[in-house]
Amino acid sequence: MRAPDRTETIALLGLLALLGGGALLPQWALFLVTLALTKGLVVLSLLLLMRTGLVSFGHGLYYCLGAYAAGTVGQLLHVGDAAVMLLVAFAVSGAVALIVGLLLASYRGIFFAMLSLAFSMILYGLLVKSSALGSTDGFNIAFASAAGVKLSSASRRYFLFALVASFAALAAVGMHRFLGSHLGRLVPAVRDNELRVEYLGASVRNIVYLNSIIAAALTGLAGALTALVVGHIDPEMAYWTTSGEFVFVAILSGTSSVLAPFLGSLLFELLRSFAYQYSPNTWQMVVGAAMLLVIMFLPTGLWAVFRGKRT
Amino acid sequence: MGHVLAVVIDGIIYSSWLFIIAVGLTLIYGVMKILNLAHGSFYALGAYAAASLVGRWLAGGGSPYGSYAMLILAAILVGLVVGPLIERGLLRFLYGKDEIVLVLVTYAVFLILEDAIKLVWGVEAYFVSEPYGLLGSVSIAGLTYPVYSAALVLVSLLVGAAFALALNRTRQGKLLTAVIHDREISAAMGIDVRRVYLVTFTVGTMLAATGGALTAPTVSVVPGMGVEVIVLAFAVVVIGGLGSFAGAALGSLIVGMVRSAAVHYLPAVELFSIYVVMAVVLIARPRGLFRALEARKI
């Protein structure tokens, strides 16, 4: 029998540690870790795209779509079940990606980034002008049960934490398996040399399309989870600066391991909370400087993305 | 009829404002192949510098008409100081890297500058409205417009004409066009590409700062004014074709008119009409309306 994969073991152990330790953490820490894990899911989907050689500056589109899908189902259709909300978010983002991904699959490089940015800004513009959905205020979102099981408000926070941690571990393991599979190994090949992949008989466009859909569905799910954790959604989730933040965490984490996004996201959230507390007006500067340092001096994550593009 | 005239005039004013900012962006991309996300913060720097300079000038008892010179001076100063600083201090080490890496670098610069502005000027709003109201207003077919807007249109026409002239008639302009088309061969021919890069980035910064300086009297100068501007400028430049000056002009005209029409006829779509146009153009003509000829590289 094959020895268990190291990454999967770490993911499982991490999940167990989180579930156990989560019961002991204070509320604010639990909230922070939960949020970091949901954002880590988004960064994981960005990792998939970056391994394909694409940087998406418009991931806020699916993030916001997932959140608003869950919220609309919750508030306007009066469904209080978390499972239904998450399923709807997953489905809606996947469905939108079926169309948008088709358009985006023809583009590479900065045009991919700019077109994805344009789509996310279109959603932003739509949401801001829609008073039914709360315009720039957004609206609150709450859930009372999950898959039919009613939850008391006391246990809800831990339940969400456990749910998010499980999803994170599942997504990490799933992504790891996918990237190790036959189709997944073509992903970095597409980044390295598309022409060669075509000569091998695989379809580059199909791979990029599939990756877009996977990334979008995962991000939509993460958006809905964030909405449930935070309890509030607003159009700012679709703004390009939100997408830029995800890109930053993706660069910080690097693309070498599927567990890196979660660590990077945790680090980012911790740093942000403390930076905001002590010096709110220099946070962006810290982020920008850190990004510059990573790009210039810690290229392992970043160069692996762009290796083979320029001699 | 009056309504259509209002749409057209508003569109022209907005297009001129967009053109001043977009032409700097397309210049920087065309020559250096860098999509400069920091353009928005150069714009904001120009606005803040203008606010400070005009404020000082007027407080020092200067003539109100001199404040216009102060606006232009602020823009030039920002360009001369910030442009070479960033180009020589940072971008110089990163030429030759993949385009998307440079986008991320300029994004980092944008973040740093946004906070730098907050550190230097604080977070309160600045108001420097004297230059705006000084020239009075003019009435066109029953619609009242400030003469300042006409001045804005004039400046943008001047900038456009200056570019057209400089690129086609002067020697430096032809060298610049050569570098735009092929950097390697230009270097092989003996053109000092590094100096061209420095000058280009400085001029681009100056143009963004001019846009900001000219906008400062019309709005309250607050942190974060650059964020919205970047995506607008991108939309314009991408529609017109990255690196093309005629494209920047046409792009700003299209975006200006579309937005003006949206504001007047269908306000609900105002915000995203521009991005819809950008998406449509990108889908139909991936390189923009005026595509630069590119040989396919394997």
Coordinates of C-alpha atoms in Angstrom, one line a residue:
Chain A
M1 CA 0.0 0.0 0.0
R2 CA 1.3 3.4 -0.9
A3 CA 2.5 5.6 2.0
P4 CA 0.1 8.4 2.7
D5 CA 0.8 11.7 1.0
R6 CA 2.6 14.2 3.2
T7 CA 0.4 17.1 2.2
E8 CA -2.7 15.2 2.9
T9 CA -1.4 14.1 6.3
I10 CA -0.6 17.6 7.3
A11 CA -4.0 18.8 6.1
L12 CA -5.7 16.2 8.2
L13 CA -3.6 16.8 11.2
G14 CA -4.1 20.6 10.8
L15 CA -7.9 20.1 10.7
L16 CA -7.8 18.0 13.8
A17 CA -5.6 20.6 15.6
L18 CA -7.9 23.4 14.5
L19 CA -11.1 21.6 15.6
G20 CA -9.6 20.7 18.9
G21 CA -7.9 24.1 19.6
G22 CA -10.9 26.0 18.3
A23 CA -12.9 25.0 21.3
L24 CA -10.3 26.7 23.5
L25 CA -9.8 29.9 21.5
P26 CA -11.4 33.1 22.6
Q27 CA -14.2 34.4 20.4
W28 CA -12.2 37.1 18.6
A29 CA -9.5 34.6 17.8
L30 CA -12.0 32.1 16.5
F31 CA -13.5 34.8 14.3
L32 CA -10.1 35.7 12.9
V33 CA -9.1 32.2 12.1
T34 CA -12.4 31.4 10.5
L35 CA -12.2 34.5 8.3
A36 CA -8.6 33.7 7.4
L37 CA -9.6 30.2 6.4
T38 CA -12.4 31.4 4.1
K39 CA -10.1 33.9 2.5
G40 CA -7.6 31.1 2.2
L41 CA -10.1 29.3 0.1
V42 CA -10.2 32.2 -2.4
V43 CA -6.4 32.3 -2.4
L44 CA -6.4 28.5 -3.1
S45 CA -8.5 29.1 -6.2
L46 CA -6.1 31.8 -7.2
L47 CA -3.2 29.4 -6.7
L48 CA -4.9 27.1 -9.2
L49 CA -5.1 29.9 -11.7
M50 CA -1.6 31.1 -11.1
R51 CA -0.3 27.6 -11.7
T52 CA -2.0 27.8 -15.0
G53 CA 0.0 31.0 -15.6
L54 CA -2.9 33.4 -15.1
V55 CA -3.4 36.1 -12.6
S56 CA -7.0 37.1 -12.0
F57 CA -7.6 40.7 -10.8
G58 CA -11.3 40.1 -10.8
H59 CA -11.9 37.3 -8.4
G60 CA -14.0 39.6 -6.3
L61 CA -16.7 38.9 -8.9
Y62 CA -17.3 35.3 -7.8
Y63 CA -16.6 36.2 -4.1
C64 CA -19.3 38.8 -4.2
L65 CA -21.6 36.7 -6.3
G66 CA -21.4 33.8 -3.8
A67 CA -22.0 36.1 -0.9
Y68 CA -25.0 37.9 -2.5
A69 CA -26.4 34.6 -3.8
A70 CA -26.4 33.2 -0.2
G71 CA -27.7 36.5 1.1
T72 CA -30.5 36.8 -1.4
V73 CA -31.6 33.3 -0.7
G74 CA -31.5 34.0 3.0
Q75 CA -33.0 37.4 3.2
L76 CA -35.4 37.7 0.2
L77 CA -36.5 34.1 0.0
H78 CA -36.5 33.6 3.8
V79 CA -34.4 30.5 3.8
G80 CA -32.6 30.1 7.0
D81 CA -30.6 27.0 6.2
A82 CA -26.8 27.4 5.8
A83 CA -26.5 24.3 3.6
V84 CA -29.0 25.6 1.1
M85 CA -27.2 29.0 1.0
L86 CA -23.8 27.5 0.4
L87 CA -25.1 25.2 -2.3
V88 CA -26.8 28.1 -4.1
A89 CA -23.6 30.1 -3.9
F90 CA -21.6 27.3 -5.3
A91 CA -24.0 26.7 -8.1
V92 CA -24.5 30.4 -9.0
S93 CA -20.8 31.1 -9.2
G94 CA -20.2 28.0 -11.1
A95 CA -23.0 28.9 -13.5
V96 CA -21.7 32.4 -14.1
A97 CA -18.2 31.0 -14.6
L98 CA -19.6 28.8 -17.3
I99 CA -20.3 31.9 -19.4
V100 CA -17.6 34.3 -18.2
G101 CA -14.9 31.6 -18.2
L102 CA -15.7 30.9 -21.8
L103 CA -14.9 34.5 -22.7
L104 CA -11.8 34.7 -20.5
A105 CA -10.3 31.4 -21.7
S106 CA -9.1 33.1 -24.9
Y107 CA -7.0 35.7 -23.0
R108 CA -3.6 35.6 -21.3
G109 CA -1.4 37.8 -19.3
I110 CA -2.5 41.4 -18.6
F111 CA -5.6 41.1 -20.9
F112 CA -6.9 38.2 -18.8
A113 CA -6.3 40.3 -15.7
M114 CA -7.9 43.4 -17.1
L115 CA -10.9 41.6 -18.5
S116 CA -11.5 39.8 -15.2
L117 CA -11.2 43.2 -13.5
A118 CA -13.8 44.6 -15.9
F119 CA -16.3 41.9 -15.1
S120 CA -15.9 42.3 -11.4
M121 CA -16.4 46.1 -11.7
I122 CA -19.5 45.4 -13.8
L123 CA -20.9 43.5 -10.9
Y124 CA -19.9 46.3 -8.5
G125 CA -21.6 48.8 -10.7
L126 CA -24.8 46.7 -10.8
L127 CA -24.9 46.2 -7.1
V128 CA -24.2 49.8 -6.1
K129 CA -27.1 51.0 -8.3
S130 CA -29.5 48.3 -7.0
S131 CA -31.5 49.7 -4.1
A132 CA -33.3 46.4 -3.7
L133 CA -30.0 44.8 -2.7
G134 CA -29.1 47.6 -0.4
S135 CA -26.8 49.5 -2.7
T136 CA -23.5 50.5 -1.0
D137 CA -24.8 49.5 2.4
G138 CA -25.4 45.9 1.6
F139 CA -27.4 43.9 4.0
N140 CA -27.1 41.5 6.9
I141 CA -27.3 37.8 6.6
A142 CA -28.0 35.2 9.2
F143 CA -28.7 31.5 9.3
A144 CA -30.7 29.5 11.8
S145 CA -30.0 25.9 10.8
A146 CA -27.7 23.8 8.7
A147 CA -29.1 21.0 6.6
G148 CA -32.2 21.0 8.6
V149 CA -30.5 20.8 12.0
K150 CA -31.4 23.8 14.1
L151 CA -28.5 25.5 15.8
S152 CA -28.5 27.6 19.0
S153 CA -26.8 30.9 18.6
A154 CA -24.1 29.9 21.1
S155 CA -22.9 27.0 19.1
R156 CA -23.2 28.8 15.7
R157 CA -19.8 30.3 15.8
Y158 CA -18.0 27.1 16.6
F159 CA -20.2 25.3 14.1
L160 CA -19.2 27.8 11.4
F161 CA -15.5 27.5 12.4
A162 CA -15.7 23.7 12.2
L163 CA -17.5 23.9 8.8
V164 CA -15.0 26.3 7.4
A165 CA -12.0 24.3 8.7
S166 CA -13.5 21.1 7.2
F167 CA -14.1 22.8 3.8
A168 CA -10.6 24.2 3.9
A169 CA -9.0 20.8 4.5
L170 CA -11.3 19.2 2.0
A171 CA -10.5 21.8 -0.7
A172 CA -6.8 21.6 0.0
V173 CA -6.8 17.8 -0.3
G174 CA -9.1 17.9 -3.3
M175 CA -6.9 20.5 -5.1
H176 CA -3.8 18.5 -4.2
R177 CA -5.3 15.3 -5.7
F178 CA -6.5 17.2 -8.8
L179 CA -3.1 18.8 -9.4
G180 CA -1.5 15.3 -9.0
S181 CA -3.9 13.7 -11.4
H182 CA -3.3 13.4 -15.1
L183 CA -5.3 16.5 -16.0
G184 CA -3.8 18.4 -13.1
R185 CA -0.3 17.8 -14.3
L186 CA -1.1 19.5 -17.6
V187 CA -1.9 22.7 -15.6
P188 CA 1.7 23.8 -15.0
A189 CA 2.5 22.6 -18.5
V190 CA 0.0 25.1 -19.9
R191 CA 1.9 27.8 -17.9
D192 CA 5.2 26.7 -19.3
N193 CA 4.5 26.2 -23.0
E194 CA 1.0 26.2 -24.4
L195 CA 2.1 25.2 -27.9
R196 CA 3.7 22.1 -26.6
V197 CA 0.6 21.1 -24.7
E198 CA -1.4 21.4 -27.9
Y199 CA 1.1 19.2 -29.7
L200 CA 0.7 16.6 -26.9
G201 CA -2.9 16.4 -27.9
A202 CA -4.5 18.2 -24.9
S203 CA -6.7 21.2 -25.3
V204 CA -5.2 24.3 -23.6
R205 CA -8.5 26.2 -23.8
N206 CA -10.4 23.4 -22.1
I207 CA -7.9 23.2 -19.3
V208 CA -8.1 27.0 -18.7
Y209 CA -11.9 26.9 -18.9
L210 CA -12.1 24.0 -16.4
N211 CA -9.7 25.8 -14.0
S212 CA -11.7 29.0 -14.3
I213 CA -14.9 27.1 -13.3
I214 CA -13.3 25.3 -10.4
A215 CA -11.7 28.5 -9.1
A216 CA -15.0 30.4 -9.5
A217 CA -17.1 27.8 -7.7
L218 CA -14.6 27.5 -4.9
T219 CA -14.4 31.3 -4.6
G220 CA -18.2 31.6 -4.6
L221 CA -18.4 29.1 -1.8
A222 CA -15.8 31.0 0.1
G223 CA -17.7 34.2 -0.4
A224 CA -20.9 32.7 1.0
L225 CA -18.9 31.3 4.0
T226 CA -17.4 34.8 4.6
A227 CA -20.9 36.2 4.5
L228 CA -22.2 33.8 7.1
V229 CA -19.2 34.4 9.3
V230 CA -19.2 38.1 9.1
G231 CA -23.0 38.4 9.0
H232 CA -22.9 41.3 6.4
I233 CA -22.3 41.7 2.7
D234 CA -21.7 44.7 0.6
P235 CA -20.7 45.6 -3.0
E236 CA -17.2 46.4 -1.8
M237 CA -16.5 42.6 -2.1
A238 CA -16.6 43.0 -5.9
Y239 CA -14.3 46.1 -6.0
W240 CA -10.9 45.7 -7.6
T241 CA -9.1 46.4 -4.4
T242 CA -10.6 43.3 -2.8
S243 CA -9.4 41.2 -5.7
G244 CA -6.0 42.9 -5.4
E245 CA -5.9 41.9 -1.7
F246 CA -6.4 38.3 -2.7
V247 CA -3.7 38.5 -5.3
F248 CA -1.4 39.9 -2.7
V249 CA -2.0 37.0 -0.3
A250 CA -1.5 34.6 -3.2
I251 CA 1.9 36.1 -4.0
L252 CA 2.8 36.1 -0.3
S253 CA 1.9 32.4 0.0
G254 CA 3.5 31.3 -3.2
T255 CA 2.2 28.6 -5.4
S256 CA 4.3 25.7 -4.2
S257 CA 1.9 24.0 -1.8
V258 CA -1.9 23.8 -1.5
L259 CA -1.5 24.5 2.3
A260 CA 0.4 27.7 1.7
P261 CA -2.7 29.9 0.9
F262 CA -4.2 29.1 4.3
L263 CA -1.0 29.9 6.2
G264 CA -0.5 33.1 4.1
S265 CA -4.1 34.1 4.7
L266 CA -3.8 33.6 8.4
L267 CA -0.6 35.6 8.6
F268 CA -2.2 38.4 6.5
E269 CA -5.3 38.5 8.8
L270 CA -3.2 38.6 11.9
L271 CA -0.9 41.3 10.6
R272 CA -3.9 43.3 9.4
S273 CA -5.7 43.2 12.8
F274 CA -2.7 44.3 14.7
A275 CA -1.6 46.9 12.1
Y276 CA -5.1 48.4 12.1
Q277 CA -5.0 48.6 15.8
Y278 CA -1.7 50.4 16.2
S279 CA -1.3 52.3 12.9
P280 CA -4.3 52.3 10.6
N281 CA -2.8 54.8 8.1
T282 CA 0.2 52.8 7.2
W283 CA -1.4 49.4 6.6
Q284 CA -1.5 49.7 2.8
M285 CA 2.1 50.9 2.8
V286 CA 3.1 47.7 4.7
V287 CA 1.2 45.6 2.3
G288 CA 2.8 47.3 -0.7
A289 CA 6.3 47.1 0.7
A290 CA 5.9 43.5 1.6
M291 CA 4.7 42.7 -1.9
L292 CA 7.7 44.5 -3.4
L293 CA 10.0 42.6 -1.1
V294 CA 8.4 39.2 -2.0
I295 CA 8.5 40.0 -5.7
M296 CA 12.1 41.1 -5.7
F297 CA 13.8 38.9 -3.1
L298 CA 11.6 35.9 -2.4
P299 CA 10.9 34.7 -5.9
T300 CA 10.2 31.0 -5.3
G301 CA 6.5 31.4 -5.1
L302 CA 6.3 34.1 -7.8
W303 CA 8.9 32.9 -10.3
A304 CA 7.5 29.5 -10.4
V305 CA 4.3 31.1 -11.8
F306 CA 6.1 33.0 -14.5
R307 CA 9.0 30.7 -15.2
G308 CA 9.3 29.9 -18.9
K309 CA 7.5 33.1 -20.1
R310 CA 10.6 35.1 -20.8
T311 CA 14.2 34.1 -21.3
Chain B
M1 CA -32.6 69.1 -28.5
G2 CA -31.3 70.8 -25.5
H3 CA -30.9 67.5 -23.8
V4 CA -28.7 66.0 -26.5
L5 CA -26.6 69.2 -26.4
A6 CA -26.1 68.7 -22.7
V7 CA -25.1 65.1 -23.2
V8 CA -22.6 66.1 -25.8
I9 CA -21.0 69.0 -23.9
D10 CA -20.9 66.9 -20.7
G11 CA -19.4 64.1 -22.7
I12 CA -16.7 66.4 -24.2
I13 CA -15.7 67.8 -20.8
Y14 CA -15.5 64.3 -19.2
S15 CA -13.6 63.0 -22.2
S16 CA -11.0 65.7 -22.0
W17 CA -10.4 65.0 -18.3
L18 CA -10.1 61.3 -19.1
F19 CA -7.7 61.9 -22.0
I20 CA -5.2 63.8 -20.0
I21 CA -4.9 60.9 -17.6
A22 CA -5.2 58.1 -20.1
V23 CA -2.6 59.5 -22.5
G24 CA 0.0 59.3 -19.8
L25 CA -0.9 55.7 -19.1
T26 CA -0.8 54.7 -22.7
L27 CA 2.5 56.4 -23.2
I28 CA 4.1 54.5 -20.3
Y29 CA 2.7 51.2 -21.6
G30 CA 3.6 51.9 -25.2
V31 CA 7.2 52.7 -24.5
M32 CA 8.0 50.6 -21.4
K33 CA 5.3 47.9 -21.6
I34 CA 4.3 48.6 -18.0
L35 CA 0.7 48.8 -17.1
N36 CA 1.1 51.5 -14.5
L37 CA -1.4 50.9 -11.6
A38 CA 0.3 53.7 -9.7
H39 CA -1.1 56.2 -12.2
G40 CA -4.0 56.8 -9.9
S41 CA -1.8 57.7 -7.0
F42 CA 0.2 60.1 -9.3
Y43 CA -3.1 61.7 -10.1
A44 CA -3.9 62.0 -6.3
L45 CA -0.4 63.4 -5.7
G46 CA -1.0 66.0 -8.3
A47 CA -4.3 67.0 -6.7
Y48 CA -2.8 67.2 -3.2
A49 CA 0.3 69.1 -4.4
A50 CA -2.0 71.5 -6.3
A51 CA -4.1 72.0 -3.2
S52 CA -1.1 72.7 -1.0
L53 CA 0.6 75.0 -3.5
V54 CA -2.5 77.0 -4.4
G55 CA -3.4 77.2 -0.7
R56 CA 0.1 78.6 0.1
W57 CA 0.0 81.0 -2.8
L58 CA -3.4 82.4 -2.0
A59 CA -2.6 82.6 1.7
G60 CA 0.6 84.4 0.9
G61 CA -1.4 87.1 -0.9
G62 CA -0.8 86.0 -4.4
S63 CA -3.1 87.1 -7.2
P64 CA -6.0 84.6 -7.7
Y65 CA -5.1 84.4 -11.4
G66 CA -1.6 83.2 -10.4
S67 CA -3.2 80.1 -8.9
Y68 CA -3.6 78.6 -12.3
A69 CA 0.2 78.8 -12.8
M70 CA 0.4 77.2 -9.4
L71 CA -1.7 74.3 -10.5
I72 CA 0.5 73.6 -13.5
L73 CA 3.6 74.1 -11.4
A74 CA 2.3 71.5 -8.9
A75 CA 1.8 69.0 -11.7
I76 CA 5.3 69.6 -13.1
L77 CA 6.9 69.3 -9.7
V78 CA 5.2 66.0 -8.9
G79 CA 6.3 64.7 -12.2
L80 CA 9.9 65.8 -11.9
V81 CA 10.2 64.5 -8.3
V82 CA 8.2 61.3 -8.2
G83 CA 8.7 60.1 -11.7
P84 CA 12.5 59.7 -11.7
L85 CA 12.4 58.5 -8.1
I86 CA 10.2 55.5 -8.9
E87 CA 11.7 54.8 -12.3
R88 CA 15.4 55.0 -11.2
G89 CA 14.8 53.7 -7.7
L90 CA 12.6 50.7 -8.4
L91 CA 11.4 50.0 -12.0
R92 CA 14.9 50.0 -13.4
F93 CA 15.7 46.8 -11.6
L94 CA 12.7 45.0 -13.0
Y95 CA 12.7 45.6 -16.8
G96 CA 12.5 42.5 -18.8
K97 CA 10.3 40.7 -16.3
D98 CA 6.9 39.5 -17.3
E99 CA 4.3 42.2 -17.8
I100 CA 2.0 40.8 -15.1
V101 CA 4.9 41.0 -12.6
L102 CA 5.3 44.7 -13.4
V103 CA 1.6 45.2 -12.9
L104 CA 1.9 43.7 -9.4
V105 CA 4.9 46.0 -8.8
T106 CA 3.1 49.1 -9.8
Y107 CA 0.1 47.9 -7.7
A108 CA 2.5 47.7 -4.7
V109 CA 3.8 51.2 -5.5
F110 CA 0.2 52.4 -5.7
L111 CA -0.5 51.0 -2.2
I112 CA 2.6 52.6 -0.8
L113 CA 1.9 56.0 -2.3
E114 CA -1.7 56.0 -1.1
D115 CA -0.5 55.7 2.5
A116 CA 2.4 58.1 1.9
I117 CA -0.2 60.7 0.9
K118 CA -2.1 60.0 4.1
L119 CA 1.1 60.4 6.1
V120 CA 2.1 63.7 4.5
W121 CA -1.2 65.4 4.0
G122 CA -3.3 63.7 6.7
V123 CA -6.8 62.3 6.2
E124 CA -8.9 65.5 6.1
A125 CA -10.3 66.8 2.9
Y126 CA -8.6 69.8 1.2
F127 CA -10.6 72.4 -0.6
V128 CA -9.1 74.7 -3.1
S129 CA -12.0 76.0 -5.1
E130 CA -10.9 79.5 -5.9
P131 CA -9.5 78.7 -9.4
Y132 CA -12.8 77.0 -10.3
G133 CA -15.1 79.8 -9.7
L134 CA -12.8 82.6 -10.7
L135 CA -13.4 82.4 -14.4
G136 CA -17.1 82.6 -14.1
S137 CA -19.6 80.7 -16.2
V138 CA -20.8 80.8 -19.7
S139 CA -24.2 80.0 -21.1
I140 CA -24.6 77.8 -24.2
A141 CA -28.1 77.5 -25.6
G142 CA -29.6 77.9 -22.1
L143 CA -27.2 75.6 -20.3
T144 CA -24.7 77.1 -17.9
Y145 CA -21.2 75.7 -17.8
P146 CA -18.2 77.0 -15.8
V147 CA -15.5 78.5 -18.0
Y148 CA -13.0 76.3 -16.1
S149 CA -14.4 73.3 -17.9
A150 CA -13.7 75.0 -21.2
A151 CA -10.1 75.5 -19.9
L152 CA -9.9 71.8 -19.2
V153 CA -11.0 71.0 -22.7
L154 CA -8.5 73.4 -24.0
V155 CA -5.6 71.9 -22.0
S156 CA -6.5 68.4 -23.2
L157 CA -6.6 69.6 -26.8
L158 CA -3.2 71.2 -26.3
V159 CA -1.8 68.0 -24.8
G160 CA -3.2 66.0 -27.7
A161 CA -1.8 68.4 -30.3
A162 CA 1.6 68.5 -28.5
F163 CA 1.8 64.7 -28.6
A164 CA 0.8 64.5 -32.2
L165 CA 3.3 67.2 -33.1
A166 CA 6.1 65.8 -31.0
L167 CA 5.8 62.3 -32.1
N168 CA 5.6 63.0 -35.8
R169 CA 7.7 66.1 -36.4
T170 CA 10.5 66.1 -33.8
R171 CA 13.5 63.8 -33.8
Q172 CA 13.0 62.8 -30.2
G173 CA 9.4 61.8 -31.1
K174 CA 10.6 59.6 -33.9
L175 CA 13.1 58.0 -31.6
L176 CA 10.3 57.4 -29.1
T177 CA 8.2 55.8 -31.8
A178 CA 11.1 53.5 -32.6
V179 CA 11.4 52.4 -29.0
I180 CA 7.7 51.8 -28.9
H181 CA 7.9 49.5 -31.8
D182 CA 11.0 47.5 -30.9
R183 CA 13.1 48.2 -28.0
E184 CA 15.9 45.8 -28.8
I185 CA 16.5 47.1 -32.3
S186 CA 16.3 50.7 -31.1
A187 CA 19.0 49.9 -28.6
A188 CA 21.0 48.2 -31.3
M189 CA 20.7 51.3 -33.4
G190 CA 22.2 53.4 -30.7
I191 CA 19.2 55.0 -29.1
D192 CA 19.7 55.5 -25.4
V193 CA 16.7 53.4 -24.3
R194 CA 17.3 54.0 -20.6
R195 CA 17.1 57.8 -21.0
V196 CA 14.0 57.4 -23.1
Y197 CA 12.4 55.3 -20.3
L198 CA 13.3 57.9 -17.7
V199 CA 11.8 60.7 -19.8
T200 CA 8.7 58.7 -20.7
F201 CA 7.9 57.8 -17.1
T202 CA 8.5 61.4 -16.0
V203 CA 6.2 62.8 -18.7
G204 CA 3.6 60.1 -17.9
T205 CA 3.7 61.0 -14.2
M206 CA 3.5 64.7 -15.1
L207 CA 0.4 64.1 -17.2
A208 CA -1.3 62.1 -14.4
A209 CA -0.4 64.8 -12.0
T210 CA -1.8 67.5 -14.4
G211 CA -5.1 65.6 -14.5
G212 CA -5.1 65.6 -10.7
A213 CA -4.1 69.2 -10.4
L214 CA -6.8 70.4 -12.8
T215 CA -9.4 68.3 -11.0
A216 CA -8.4 69.5 -7.5
P217 CA -10.4 72.8 -7.7
T218 CA -13.6 70.9 -8.7
V219 CA -13.7 68.3 -6.0
S220 CA -12.7 67.9 -2.4
V221 CA -9.2 66.4 -2.3
V222 CA -9.5 63.3 -0.1
P223 CA -7.5 60.1 0.3
G224 CA -8.5 57.4 -2.1
M225 CA -9.2 59.7 -5.0
G226 CA -6.9 57.7 -7.2
V227 CA -8.6 54.4 -6.7
E228 CA -11.6 55.0 -9.0
V229 CA -9.5 56.9 -11.5
I230 CA -7.2 54.0 -12.3
V231 CA -10.0 51.6 -13.5
L232 CA -11.5 54.4 -15.6
A233 CA -8.1 55.2 -17.2
F234 CA -7.6 51.5 -17.8
A235 CA -11.0 51.1 -19.4
V236 CA -10.1 54.0 -21.7
V237 CA -6.7 52.8 -22.6
V238 CA -7.8 49.2 -23.2
I239 CA -10.6 50.3 -25.4
G240 CA -8.4 52.5 -27.5
G241 CA -5.6 50.0 -27.6
L242 CA -2.6 49.9 -25.2
G243 CA 0.2 52.1 -26.5
S244 CA -1.8 53.9 -29.1
F245 CA -2.3 57.7 -28.7
A246 CA -5.1 58.0 -31.2
G247 CA -6.6 55.1 -29.3
A248 CA -6.4 57.0 -26.0
A249 CA -8.2 59.9 -27.7
L250 CA -10.9 57.8 -29.3
G251 CA -11.2 55.7 -26.1
S252 CA -11.7 58.8 -23.9
L253 CA -14.3 60.1 -26.3
I254 CA -16.2 56.9 -26.4
V255 CA -16.1 56.4 -22.6
G256 CA -16.9 60.1 -22.0
M257 CA -19.9 60.0 -24.3
V258 CA -21.2 56.7 -23.0
R259 CA -21.0 57.8 -19.4
S260 CA -22.6 61.2 -20.2
A261 CA -25.5 59.5 -22.1
A262 CA -25.9 57.0 -19.2
V263 CA -26.0 59.7 -16.6
H264 CA -28.6 61.7 -18.5
Y265 CA -30.8 58.9 -19.8
L266 CA -30.3 55.8 -17.7
P267 CA -28.5 56.6 -14.4
A268 CA -28.8 53.1 -13.2
V269 CA -26.2 51.8 -15.6
E270 CA -23.8 54.7 -15.2
L271 CA -21.3 52.9 -13.1
F272 CA -20.9 49.8 -15.1
S273 CA -21.7 51.1 -18.6
I274 CA -18.0 51.9 -19.1
Y275 CA -16.9 48.4 -18.0
V276 CA -19.5 46.8 -20.3
V277 CA -18.1 48.8 -23.2
M278 CA -14.6 47.7 -22.1
A279 CA -15.6 44.1 -21.9
V280 CA -17.3 44.3 -25.3
V281 CA -14.3 45.9 -27.0
L282 CA -12.0 43.4 -25.4
I283 CA -14.1 40.5 -26.7
A284 CA -14.5 41.9 -30.2
R285 CA -11.0 43.4 -30.6
P286 CA -8.8 41.8 -28.0
R287 CA -6.0 44.4 -28.6
G288 CA -8.3 47.4 -28.5
L289 CA -9.5 49.5 -31.3
F290 CA -6.1 50.6 -32.6
R291 CA -4.1 47.6 -32.3
A292 CA -0.3 47.9 -32.5
L293 CA 1.1 45.4 -35.0
E294 CA 2.8 42.6 -33.2
A295 CA 4.7 39.7 -34.7
R296 CA 3.8 36.4 -33.2
K297 CA 6.4 35.1 -30.8
I298 CA 6.5 31.5 -30.0

